[in-house]
PDB file of C-alpha atoms in Angstrom:
ATOM      1  CA  MET N 297      -1.864 -19.060  26.422  1.00 84.00           C
ATOM      2  CA  LYS N 298      -1.927 -15.800  28.317  1.00 88.00           C
ATOM      3  CA  ILE N 299       0.965 -14.626  30.475  1.00 89.00           C
ATOM      4  CA  HIS N 300       0.185 -12.020  33.129  1.00 92.00           C
ATOM      5  CA  VAL N 301       3.026  -9.772  34.236  1.00 92.00           C
ATOM      6  CA  LEU N 302       2.940  -7.228  37.051  1.00 93.00           C
ATOM      7  CA  LEU N 303       4.803  -4.062  36.101  1.00 91.00           C
ATOM      8  CA  GLY N 304       5.945  -1.849  38.954  1.00 93.00           C
ATOM      9  CA  PHE N 305       6.675   1.751  38.089  1.00 92.00           C
ATOM     10  CA  LYS N 306       9.086   4.187  39.721  1.00 92.00           C
ATOM     11  CA  ASN N 307       6.184   6.437  40.761  1.00 93.00           C
ATOM     12  CA  GLY N 308       4.801   3.649  42.999  1.00 94.00           C
ATOM     13  CA  HIS N 309       1.968   2.492  40.734  1.00 93.00           C
ATOM     14  CA  ASP N 310       1.689  -1.010  39.362  1.00 93.00           C
ATOM     15  CA  GLN N 311      -0.210  -2.528  36.461  1.00 91.00           C
ATOM     16  CA  VAL N 312      -0.928  -6.088  35.344  1.00 91.00           C
ATOM     17  CA  VAL N 313      -0.439  -6.559  31.604  1.00 89.00           C
ATOM     18  CA  GLU N 314      -1.213  -9.581  29.465  1.00 89.00           C
ATOM     19  CA  PHE N 315       0.990 -11.137  26.797  1.00 86.00           C
ATOM     20  CA  ASP N 316       0.183 -14.019  24.436  1.00 85.00           C
ATOM     21  CA  ALA N 317       2.529 -17.009  24.070  1.00 83.00           C
ATOM     22  CA  THR N 318       2.100 -20.228  22.152  1.00 81.00           C
ATOM     23  CA  PRO N 319       3.738 -23.378  23.555  1.00 77.00           C
ATOM     24  CA  ALA N 320       5.339 -25.717  21.018  1.00 76.00           C
ATOM     25  CA  LYS N 321       3.771 -28.685  22.807  1.00 78.00           C
ATOM     26  CA  GLU N 322       0.923 -28.776  25.296  1.00 76.00           C
ATOM     27  CA  GLU N 323       3.133 -30.407  27.960  1.00 76.00           C
ATOM     28  CA  ASP N 324       5.672 -27.558  27.670  1.00 77.00           C
ATOM     29  CA  LYS N 325       3.335 -24.889  29.098  1.00 79.00           C
ATOM     30  CA  ALA N 326       5.365 -24.202  32.279  1.00 80.00           C
ATOM     31  CA  LYS N 327       8.628 -24.017  30.348  1.00 83.00           C
ATOM     32  CA  THR N 328       7.067 -21.799  27.667  1.00 85.00           C
ATOM     33  CA  ARG N 329       5.646 -19.504  30.349  1.00 86.00           C
ATOM     34  CA  GLU N 330       9.090 -19.036  31.955  1.00 87.00           C
ATOM     35  CA  LYS N 331      10.854 -18.503  28.624  1.00 88.00           C
ATOM     36  CA  ALA N 332       8.234 -16.003  27.470  1.00 88.00           C
ATOM     37  CA  PHE N 333       8.621 -14.057  30.725  1.00 89.00           C
ATOM     38  CA  GLN N 334      12.400 -13.976  30.235  1.00 89.00           C
ATOM     39  CA  LYS N 335      11.920 -12.559  26.728  1.00 88.00           C
ATOM     40  CA  ILE N 336       9.501  -9.931  28.025  1.00 86.00           C
ATOM     41  CA  VAL N 337      11.998  -8.851  30.697  1.00 87.00           C
ATOM     42  CA  ARG N 338      14.792  -8.634  28.116  1.00 85.00           C
ATOM     43  CA  MET N 339      12.543  -6.582  25.833  1.00 81.00           C
ATOM     44  CA  VAL N 340      11.653  -4.049  28.552  1.00 79.00           C
ATOM     45  CA  MET N 341      14.921  -3.963  30.503  1.00 76.00           C
ATOM     46  CA  HIS N 342      17.306  -4.104  27.523  1.00 72.00           C
ATOM     47  CA  LYS N 343      20.583  -2.360  28.364  1.00 63.00           C
ATOM     48  CA  ASP N 344      20.659  -0.375  25.113  1.00 68.00           C
ATOM     49  CA  MET N 345      17.029   0.728  25.459  1.00 66.00           C
ATOM     50  CA  THR N 346      17.099   3.626  27.876  1.00 67.00           C
ATOM     51  CA  ARG N 347      14.079   5.376  26.385  1.00 74.00           C
ATOM     52  CA  GLY N 348      10.976   4.368  24.469  1.00 79.00           C
ATOM     53  CA  PHE N 349       7.361   3.276  24.629  1.00 81.00           C
ATOM     54  CA  ILE N 350       5.731  -0.149  24.749  1.00 81.00           C
ATOM     55  CA  ASN N 351       2.055  -0.682  23.937  1.00 81.00           C
ATOM     56  CA  VAL N 352       0.458  -3.854  25.328  1.00 80.00           C
ATOM     57  CA  SER N 353      -2.935  -4.905  26.709  1.00 73.00           C
ATOM     58  CA  GLY N 354      -4.446  -1.568  25.792  1.00 80.00           C
ATOM     59  CA  ILE N 355      -1.938   0.437  27.842  1.00 84.00           C
ATOM     60  CA  SER N 356       1.272   2.143  26.863  1.00 86.00           C
ATOM     61  CA  PHE N 357       4.174   2.947  29.118  1.00 85.00           C
ATOM     62  CA  ARG N 358       7.646   4.383  28.967  1.00 86.00           C
ATOM     63  CA  ILE N 359      10.275   1.708  29.535  1.00 84.00           C
ATOM     64  CA  GLU N 360      12.412   4.030  31.637  1.00 86.00           C
ATOM     65  CA  GLU N 361       9.563   4.274  34.176  1.00 88.00           C
ATOM     66  CA  VAL N 362       9.517   0.505  34.882  1.00 88.00           C
ATOM     67  CA  ALA N 363      11.141  -0.346  38.220  1.00 90.00           C
ATOM     68  CA  TYR N 364      10.388  -4.083  38.399  1.00 91.00           C
ATOM     69  CA  MET N 365       8.521  -6.923  36.718  1.00 92.00           C
ATOM     70  CA  ARG N 366       6.952  -9.993  38.299  1.00 94.00           C
ATOM     71  CA  LEU N 367       5.424 -13.068  36.675  1.00 93.00           C
ATOM     72  CA  MET N 368       1.919 -13.554  38.057  1.00 92.00           C
ATOM     73  CA  ASP N 369       0.475 -16.956  38.979  1.00 84.00           C
ATOM     74  CA  GLU N 370      -1.561 -18.754  36.344  1.00 73.00           C
ATOM     75  CA  LYS N 371      -5.289 -18.188  36.547  1.00 59.00           C
TER      76      LYS N 371
END
């Protein structure tokens, strides 16, 4: 399943990126979606990671430039 996340950057731009997640069971899709988003937020906003790059969905960005993240509605 695909998880779409809106990344907001400190310069005012935003970008939708796509992550892949696999639910353990088909009926656990909503729970898997929330847990995957939590892991993505922890990965990007980790307190010990003040600098670095992440490459996803064909784009790369510096983690220190991310201002906010929002889980997008399922399509």
